[in-house]
mmCIF file of C-alpha atoms and ligand atoms in Angstrom:
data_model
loop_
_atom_site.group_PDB
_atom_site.id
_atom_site.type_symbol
_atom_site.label_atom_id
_atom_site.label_comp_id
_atom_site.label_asym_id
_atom_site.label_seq_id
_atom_site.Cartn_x
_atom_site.Cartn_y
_atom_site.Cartn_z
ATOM 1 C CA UNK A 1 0.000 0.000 0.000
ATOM 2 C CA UNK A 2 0.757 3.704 -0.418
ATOM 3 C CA UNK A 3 1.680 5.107 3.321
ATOM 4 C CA UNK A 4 1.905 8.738 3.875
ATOM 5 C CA UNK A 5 2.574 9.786 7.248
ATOM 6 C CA UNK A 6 2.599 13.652 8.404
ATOM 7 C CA UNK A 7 2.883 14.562 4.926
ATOM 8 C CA UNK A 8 3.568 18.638 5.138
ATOM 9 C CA UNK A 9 5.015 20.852 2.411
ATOM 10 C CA UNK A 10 5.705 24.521 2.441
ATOM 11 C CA UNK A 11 6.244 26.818 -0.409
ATOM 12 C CA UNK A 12 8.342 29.788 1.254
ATOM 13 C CA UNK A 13 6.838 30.504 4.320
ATOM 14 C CA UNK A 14 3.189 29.101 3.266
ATOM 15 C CA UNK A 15 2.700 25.515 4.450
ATOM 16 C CA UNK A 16 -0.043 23.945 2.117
ATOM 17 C CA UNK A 17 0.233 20.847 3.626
ATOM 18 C CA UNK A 18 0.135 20.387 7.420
ATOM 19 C CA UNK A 19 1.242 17.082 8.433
ATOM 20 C CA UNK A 20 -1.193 14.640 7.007
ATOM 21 C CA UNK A 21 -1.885 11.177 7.069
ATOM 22 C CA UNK A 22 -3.242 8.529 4.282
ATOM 23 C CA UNK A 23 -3.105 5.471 3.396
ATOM 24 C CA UNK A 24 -4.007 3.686 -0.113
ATOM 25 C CA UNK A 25 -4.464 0.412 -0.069
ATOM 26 C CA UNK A 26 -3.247 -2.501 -3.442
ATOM 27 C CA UNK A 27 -6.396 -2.397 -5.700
ATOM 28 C CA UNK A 28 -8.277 0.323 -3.886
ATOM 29 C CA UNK A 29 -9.578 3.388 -5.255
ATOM 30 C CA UNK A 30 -8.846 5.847 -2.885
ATOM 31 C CA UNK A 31 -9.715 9.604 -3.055
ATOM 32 C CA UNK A 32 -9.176 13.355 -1.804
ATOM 33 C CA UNK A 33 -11.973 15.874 -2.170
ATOM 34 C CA UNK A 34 -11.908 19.204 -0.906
ATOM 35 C CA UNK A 35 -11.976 22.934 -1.867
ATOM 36 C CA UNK A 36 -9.826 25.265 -4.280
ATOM 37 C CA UNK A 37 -6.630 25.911 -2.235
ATOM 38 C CA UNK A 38 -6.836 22.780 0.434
ATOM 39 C CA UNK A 39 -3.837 20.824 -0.435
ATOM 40 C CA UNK A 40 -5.245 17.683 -3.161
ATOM 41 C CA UNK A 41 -2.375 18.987 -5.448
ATOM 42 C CA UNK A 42 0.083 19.458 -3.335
ATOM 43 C CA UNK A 43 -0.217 15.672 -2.182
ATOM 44 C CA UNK A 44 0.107 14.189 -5.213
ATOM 45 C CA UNK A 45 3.164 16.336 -6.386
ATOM 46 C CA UNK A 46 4.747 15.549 -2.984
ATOM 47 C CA UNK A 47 4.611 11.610 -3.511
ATOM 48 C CA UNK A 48 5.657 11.933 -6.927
ATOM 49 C CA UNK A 49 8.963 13.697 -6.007
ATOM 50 C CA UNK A 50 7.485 16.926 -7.950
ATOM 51 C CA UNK A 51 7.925 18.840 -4.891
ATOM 52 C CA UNK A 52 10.431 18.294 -1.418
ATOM 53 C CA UNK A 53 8.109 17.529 1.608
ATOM 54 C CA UNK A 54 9.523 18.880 4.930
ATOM 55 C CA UNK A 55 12.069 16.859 6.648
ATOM 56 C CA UNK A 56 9.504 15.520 9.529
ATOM 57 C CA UNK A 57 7.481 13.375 6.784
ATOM 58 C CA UNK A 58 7.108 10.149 5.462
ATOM 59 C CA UNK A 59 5.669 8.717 2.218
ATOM 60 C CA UNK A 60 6.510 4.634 1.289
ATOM 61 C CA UNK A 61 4.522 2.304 -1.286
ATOM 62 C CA UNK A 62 4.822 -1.171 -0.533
ATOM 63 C CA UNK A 63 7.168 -0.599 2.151
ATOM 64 C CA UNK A 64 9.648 0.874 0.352
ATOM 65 C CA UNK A 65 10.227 4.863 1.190
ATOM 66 C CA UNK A 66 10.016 7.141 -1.847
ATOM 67 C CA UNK A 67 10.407 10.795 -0.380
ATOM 68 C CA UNK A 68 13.637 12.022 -1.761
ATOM 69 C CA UNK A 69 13.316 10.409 -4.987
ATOM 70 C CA UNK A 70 12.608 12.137 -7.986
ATOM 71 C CA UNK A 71 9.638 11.885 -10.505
ATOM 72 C CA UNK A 72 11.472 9.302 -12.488
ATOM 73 C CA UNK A 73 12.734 7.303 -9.740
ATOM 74 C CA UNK A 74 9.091 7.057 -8.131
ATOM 75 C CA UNK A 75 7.835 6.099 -11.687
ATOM 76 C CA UNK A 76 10.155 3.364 -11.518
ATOM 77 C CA UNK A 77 8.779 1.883 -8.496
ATOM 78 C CA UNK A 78 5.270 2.290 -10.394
ATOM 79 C CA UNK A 79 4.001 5.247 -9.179
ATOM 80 C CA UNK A 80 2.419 7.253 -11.801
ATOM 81 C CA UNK A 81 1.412 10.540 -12.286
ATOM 82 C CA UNK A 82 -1.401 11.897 -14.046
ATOM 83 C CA UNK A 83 -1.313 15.999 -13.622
ATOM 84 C CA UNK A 84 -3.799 18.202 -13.404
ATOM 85 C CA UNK A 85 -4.555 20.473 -16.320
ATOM 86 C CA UNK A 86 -3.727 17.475 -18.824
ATOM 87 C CA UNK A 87 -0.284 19.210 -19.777
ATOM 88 C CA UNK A 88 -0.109 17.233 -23.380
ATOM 89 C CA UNK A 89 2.294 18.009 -25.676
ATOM 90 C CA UNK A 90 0.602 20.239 -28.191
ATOM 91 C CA UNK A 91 2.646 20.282 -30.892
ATOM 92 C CA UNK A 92 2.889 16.899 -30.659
ATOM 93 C CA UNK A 93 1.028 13.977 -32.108
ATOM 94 C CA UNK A 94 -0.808 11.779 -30.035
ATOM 95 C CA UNK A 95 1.435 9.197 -30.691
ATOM 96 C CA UNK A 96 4.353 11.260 -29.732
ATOM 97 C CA UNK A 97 2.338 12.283 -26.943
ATOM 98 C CA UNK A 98 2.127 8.583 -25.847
ATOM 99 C CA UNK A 99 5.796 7.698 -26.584
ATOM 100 C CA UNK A 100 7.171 10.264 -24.119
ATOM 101 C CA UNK A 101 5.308 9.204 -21.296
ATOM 102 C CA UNK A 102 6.876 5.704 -22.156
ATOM 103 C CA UNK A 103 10.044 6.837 -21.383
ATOM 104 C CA UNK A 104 10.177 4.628 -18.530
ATOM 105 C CA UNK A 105 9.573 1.461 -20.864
ATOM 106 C CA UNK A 106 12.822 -0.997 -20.379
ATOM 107 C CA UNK A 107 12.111 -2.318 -24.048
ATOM 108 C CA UNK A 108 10.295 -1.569 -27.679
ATOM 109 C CA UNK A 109 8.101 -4.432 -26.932
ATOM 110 C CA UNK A 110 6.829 -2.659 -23.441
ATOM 111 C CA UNK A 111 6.754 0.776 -25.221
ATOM 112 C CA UNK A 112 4.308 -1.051 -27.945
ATOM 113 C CA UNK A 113 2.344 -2.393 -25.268
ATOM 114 C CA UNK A 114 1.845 0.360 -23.329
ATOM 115 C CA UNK A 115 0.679 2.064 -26.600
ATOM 116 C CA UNK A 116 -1.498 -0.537 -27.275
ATOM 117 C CA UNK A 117 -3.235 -0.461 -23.889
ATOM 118 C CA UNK A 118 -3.929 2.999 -24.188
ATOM 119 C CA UNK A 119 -5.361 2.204 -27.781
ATOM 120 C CA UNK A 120 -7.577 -0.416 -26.215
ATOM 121 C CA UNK A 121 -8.591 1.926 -22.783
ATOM 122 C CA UNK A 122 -9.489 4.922 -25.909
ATOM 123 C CA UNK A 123 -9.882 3.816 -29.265
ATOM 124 C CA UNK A 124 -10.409 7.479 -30.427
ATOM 125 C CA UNK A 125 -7.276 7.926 -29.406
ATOM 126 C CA UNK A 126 -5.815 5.143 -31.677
ATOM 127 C CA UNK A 127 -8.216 7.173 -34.604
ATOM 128 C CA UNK A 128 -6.423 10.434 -34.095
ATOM 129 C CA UNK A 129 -2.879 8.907 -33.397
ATOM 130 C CA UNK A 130 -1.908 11.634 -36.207
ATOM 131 C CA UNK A 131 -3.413 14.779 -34.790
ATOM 132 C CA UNK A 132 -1.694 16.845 -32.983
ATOM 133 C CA UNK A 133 -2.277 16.816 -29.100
ATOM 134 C CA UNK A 134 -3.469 20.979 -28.681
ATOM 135 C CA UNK A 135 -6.185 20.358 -31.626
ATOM 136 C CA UNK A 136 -7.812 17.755 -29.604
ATOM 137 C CA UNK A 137 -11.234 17.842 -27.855
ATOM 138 C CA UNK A 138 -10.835 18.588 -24.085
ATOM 139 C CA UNK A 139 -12.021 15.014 -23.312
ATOM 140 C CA UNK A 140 -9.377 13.906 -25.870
ATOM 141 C CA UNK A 141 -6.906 15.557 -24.134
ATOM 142 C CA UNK A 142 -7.930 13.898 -20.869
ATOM 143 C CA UNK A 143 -7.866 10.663 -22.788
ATOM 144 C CA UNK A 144 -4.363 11.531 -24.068
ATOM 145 C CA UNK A 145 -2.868 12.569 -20.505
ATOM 146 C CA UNK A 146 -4.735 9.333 -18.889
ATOM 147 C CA UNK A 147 -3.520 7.045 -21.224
ATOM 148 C CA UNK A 148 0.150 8.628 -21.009
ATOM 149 C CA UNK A 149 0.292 8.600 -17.473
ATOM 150 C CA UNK A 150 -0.159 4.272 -17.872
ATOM 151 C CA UNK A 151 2.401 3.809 -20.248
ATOM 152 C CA UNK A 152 4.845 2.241 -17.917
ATOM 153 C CA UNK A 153 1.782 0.188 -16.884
ATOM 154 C CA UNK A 154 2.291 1.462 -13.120
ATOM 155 C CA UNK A 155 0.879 0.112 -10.225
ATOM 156 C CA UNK A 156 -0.433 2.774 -8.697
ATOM 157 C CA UNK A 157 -2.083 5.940 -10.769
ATOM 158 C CA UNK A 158 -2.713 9.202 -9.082
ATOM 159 C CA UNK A 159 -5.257 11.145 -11.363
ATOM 160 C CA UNK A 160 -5.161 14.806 -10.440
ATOM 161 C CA UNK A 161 -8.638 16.122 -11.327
ATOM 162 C CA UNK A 162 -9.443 14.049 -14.358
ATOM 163 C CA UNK A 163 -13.140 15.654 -14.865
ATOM 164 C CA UNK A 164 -11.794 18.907 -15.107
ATOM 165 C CA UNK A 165 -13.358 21.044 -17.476
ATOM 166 C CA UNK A 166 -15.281 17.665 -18.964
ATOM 167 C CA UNK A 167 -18.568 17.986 -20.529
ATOM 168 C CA UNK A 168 -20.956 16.071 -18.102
ATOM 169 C CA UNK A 169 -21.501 12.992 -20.641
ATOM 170 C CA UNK A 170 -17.208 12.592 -20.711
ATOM 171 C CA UNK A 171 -17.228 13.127 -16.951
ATOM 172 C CA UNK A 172 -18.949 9.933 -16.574
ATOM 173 C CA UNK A 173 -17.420 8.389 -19.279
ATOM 174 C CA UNK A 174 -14.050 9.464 -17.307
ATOM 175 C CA UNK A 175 -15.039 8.066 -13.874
ATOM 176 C CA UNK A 176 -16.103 4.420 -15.614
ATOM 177 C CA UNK A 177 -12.210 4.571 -17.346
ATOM 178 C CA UNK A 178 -11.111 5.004 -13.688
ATOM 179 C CA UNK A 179 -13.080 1.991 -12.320
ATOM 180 C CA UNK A 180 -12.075 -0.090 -15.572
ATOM 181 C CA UNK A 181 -9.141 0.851 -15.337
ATOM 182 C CA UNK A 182 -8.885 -0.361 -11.099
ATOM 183 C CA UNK A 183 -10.970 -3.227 -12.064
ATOM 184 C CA UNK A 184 -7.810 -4.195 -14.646
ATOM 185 C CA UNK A 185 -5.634 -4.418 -11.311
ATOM 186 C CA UNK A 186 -4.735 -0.550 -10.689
ATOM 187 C CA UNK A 187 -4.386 0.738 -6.801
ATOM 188 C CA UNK A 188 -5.719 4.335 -7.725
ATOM 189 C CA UNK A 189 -5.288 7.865 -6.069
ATOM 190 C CA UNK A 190 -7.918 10.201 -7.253
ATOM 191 C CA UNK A 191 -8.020 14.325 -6.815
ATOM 192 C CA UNK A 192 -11.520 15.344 -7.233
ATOM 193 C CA UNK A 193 -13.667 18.540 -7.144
ATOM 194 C CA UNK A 194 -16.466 16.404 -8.513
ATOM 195 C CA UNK A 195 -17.054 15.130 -4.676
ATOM 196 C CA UNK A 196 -19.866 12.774 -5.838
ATOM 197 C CA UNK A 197 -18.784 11.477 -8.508
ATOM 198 C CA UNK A 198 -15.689 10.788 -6.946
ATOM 199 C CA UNK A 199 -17.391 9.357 -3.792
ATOM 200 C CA UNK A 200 -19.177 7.219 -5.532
ATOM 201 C CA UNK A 201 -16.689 5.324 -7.065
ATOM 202 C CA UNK A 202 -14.114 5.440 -3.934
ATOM 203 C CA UNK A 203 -13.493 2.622 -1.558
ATOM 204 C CA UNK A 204 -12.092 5.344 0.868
ATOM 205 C CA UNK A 205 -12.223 8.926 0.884
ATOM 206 C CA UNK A 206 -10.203 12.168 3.117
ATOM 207 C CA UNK A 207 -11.554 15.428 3.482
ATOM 208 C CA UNK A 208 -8.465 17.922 2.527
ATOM 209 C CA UNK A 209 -9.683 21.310 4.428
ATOM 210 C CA UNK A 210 -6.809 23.911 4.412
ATOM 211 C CA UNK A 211 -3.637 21.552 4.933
ATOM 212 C CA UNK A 212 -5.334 18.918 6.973
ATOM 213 C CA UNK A 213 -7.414 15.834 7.043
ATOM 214 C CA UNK A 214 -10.861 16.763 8.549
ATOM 215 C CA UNK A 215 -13.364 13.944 7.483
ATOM 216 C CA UNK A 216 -12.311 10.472 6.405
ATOM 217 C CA UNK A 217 -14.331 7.049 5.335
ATOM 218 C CA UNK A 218 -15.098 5.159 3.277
ATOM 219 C CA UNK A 219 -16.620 6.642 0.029
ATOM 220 C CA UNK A 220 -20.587 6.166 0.299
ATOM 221 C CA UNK A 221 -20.500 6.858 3.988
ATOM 222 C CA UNK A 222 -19.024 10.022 3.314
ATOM 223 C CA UNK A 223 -21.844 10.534 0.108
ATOM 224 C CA UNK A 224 -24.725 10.260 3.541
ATOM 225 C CA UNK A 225 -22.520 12.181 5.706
ATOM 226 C CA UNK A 226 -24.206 15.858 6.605
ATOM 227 C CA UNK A 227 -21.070 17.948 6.488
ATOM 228 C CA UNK A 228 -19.674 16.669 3.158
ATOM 229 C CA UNK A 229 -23.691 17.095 1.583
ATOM 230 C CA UNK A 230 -23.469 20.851 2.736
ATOM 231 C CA UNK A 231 -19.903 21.573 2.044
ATOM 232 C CA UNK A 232 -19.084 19.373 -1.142
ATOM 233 C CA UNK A 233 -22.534 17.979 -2.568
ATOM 234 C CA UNK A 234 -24.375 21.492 -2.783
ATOM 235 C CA UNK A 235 -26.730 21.098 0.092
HETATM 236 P P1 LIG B 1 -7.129 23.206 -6.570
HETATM 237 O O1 LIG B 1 -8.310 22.351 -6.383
HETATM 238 O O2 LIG B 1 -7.464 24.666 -6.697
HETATM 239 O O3 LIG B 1 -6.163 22.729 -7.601
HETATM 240 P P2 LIG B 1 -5.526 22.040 -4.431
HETATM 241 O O4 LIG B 1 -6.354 21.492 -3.326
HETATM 242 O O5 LIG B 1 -4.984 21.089 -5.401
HETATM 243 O O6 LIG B 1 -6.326 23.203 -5.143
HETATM 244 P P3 LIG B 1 -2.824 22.986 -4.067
HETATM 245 O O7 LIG B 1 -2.624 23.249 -5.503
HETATM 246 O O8 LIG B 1 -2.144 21.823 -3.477
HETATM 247 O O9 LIG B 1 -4.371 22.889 -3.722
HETATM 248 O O10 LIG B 1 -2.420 24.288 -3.270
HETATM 249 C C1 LIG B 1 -2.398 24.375 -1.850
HETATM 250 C C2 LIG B 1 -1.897 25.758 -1.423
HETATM 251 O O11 LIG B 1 -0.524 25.916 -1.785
HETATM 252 C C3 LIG B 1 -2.625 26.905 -2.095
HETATM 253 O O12 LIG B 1 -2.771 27.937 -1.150
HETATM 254 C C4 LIG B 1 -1.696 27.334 -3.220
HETATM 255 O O13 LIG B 1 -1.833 28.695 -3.531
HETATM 256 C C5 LIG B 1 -0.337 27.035 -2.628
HETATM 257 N N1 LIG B 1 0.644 26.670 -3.666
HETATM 258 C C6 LIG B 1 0.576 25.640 -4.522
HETATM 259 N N2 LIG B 1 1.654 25.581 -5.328
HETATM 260 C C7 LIG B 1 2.436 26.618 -4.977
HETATM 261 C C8 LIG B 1 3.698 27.119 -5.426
HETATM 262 N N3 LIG B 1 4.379 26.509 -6.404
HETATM 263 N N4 LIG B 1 4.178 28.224 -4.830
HETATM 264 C C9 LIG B 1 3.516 28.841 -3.836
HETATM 265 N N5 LIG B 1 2.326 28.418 -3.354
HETATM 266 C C10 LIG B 1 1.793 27.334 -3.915
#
């Protein structure tokens, strides 16, 4: 499992994260909901070596510590990354697109594989493998940055805010990729604003509220609970 223990980052003398605690266990879906500004981010750049966490903190996955590391040493314990705002390539095709985030792959046969599986997970990505990344539909771009982020065919994913910015019809059709994409043997960390979307699908969820943990359970306890309903659900 994924272990973070009194996870805290600062930026200057802001700290964004204050000392929180999560855990992600193999095959789960696991998510973090919260408001503009709470942290979700931060967390996932923090275990993926995209930013230092302070001294006092601890983040291992399967036992094995990864704070320290950077982005391409945690993708080589199969960590992956999938960052918010898609951040494709745009000049590039969506082949190149895919290549790149293969950089991992040991082999041409893994890189072709990884290709493939992303082919299979989106077939309108294989149908556009020509066009160029910034000329594709939003949802296409999610497609794209999902897709990229499995490559290396990690273990664990961490989506940051895959619905972002998604029509309502791809939101859903994004949220059933997640739990196909769990279902194919993927331990998952999901960033959400969509909280009920993203409750729905979670085996566990944490309430990120400035910095901290505040609420935590599992996913359709938290859907029923009355402070998540008024804060996250709209009432
Ligand atoms: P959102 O849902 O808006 O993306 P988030 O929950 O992901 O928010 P973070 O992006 O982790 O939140 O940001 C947490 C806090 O840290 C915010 O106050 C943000 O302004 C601040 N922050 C994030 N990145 C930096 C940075 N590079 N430099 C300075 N402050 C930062």
């Amino acid at each position: 499992m994924l272990k973070a223990e009194n996870l805290s980052v600062s930026y200057g003398g802001i700290q964004a994260l204050r000392g929180i605690s999560l855990e992600v266990p193999l095959g789960k879906i696991v998510t973090l909901i919260g408001a503009n500004g709470a942290g979700k981010s931060s967390t996932l750049r923090a275990i993926s070596g995209l930013v230092k966490a302070r001294r006092e903190s601890t983040v291992t996955w399967k036992e094995k510590n990864l704070l320290g590391l950077n982005p391409e040493q945690v993708l080589e314990h199969g960590v992956a990354l999938c960052p918010e705002g898609r951040r494709i390539f745009p000049h590039l095709t969506v082949l190149e697109n895919l290549r790149l985030g293969g950089y991992g792959c040991k082999s041409k046969e893994e890189l072709e594989a990884g290709i493939e599986r992303a082919y299979t997970l989106f077939p309108r990505l294989k149908e556009r493998s020509w066009q160029k990344g910034g000329t594709l539909s939003g949802g296409e771009q999610q497609m794209l940055a999902v897709g990229r982020a499995l490559m290396s065919d990690p273990e664990l994913v961490m989506l940051d805010e895959p619905s972002m910015g998604l029509a309502p019809k791809l939101v859903e059709e994004v949220f059933e990729i997640i739990e196909q994409i769990n279902a194919e043997g993927k331990t998952v960390l999901l960033v959400e604003q969509n909280a009920f979307a993203a409750l729905r699908i979670a085996d566990y969820a944490y309430v990120l509220e400035v910095g901290e943990i505040t609420l935590e359970g599992p996913g359709n306890t938290l859907l029923d609970d009355p402070r998540v309903i008024s804060a996250y659900l709209g009432g």
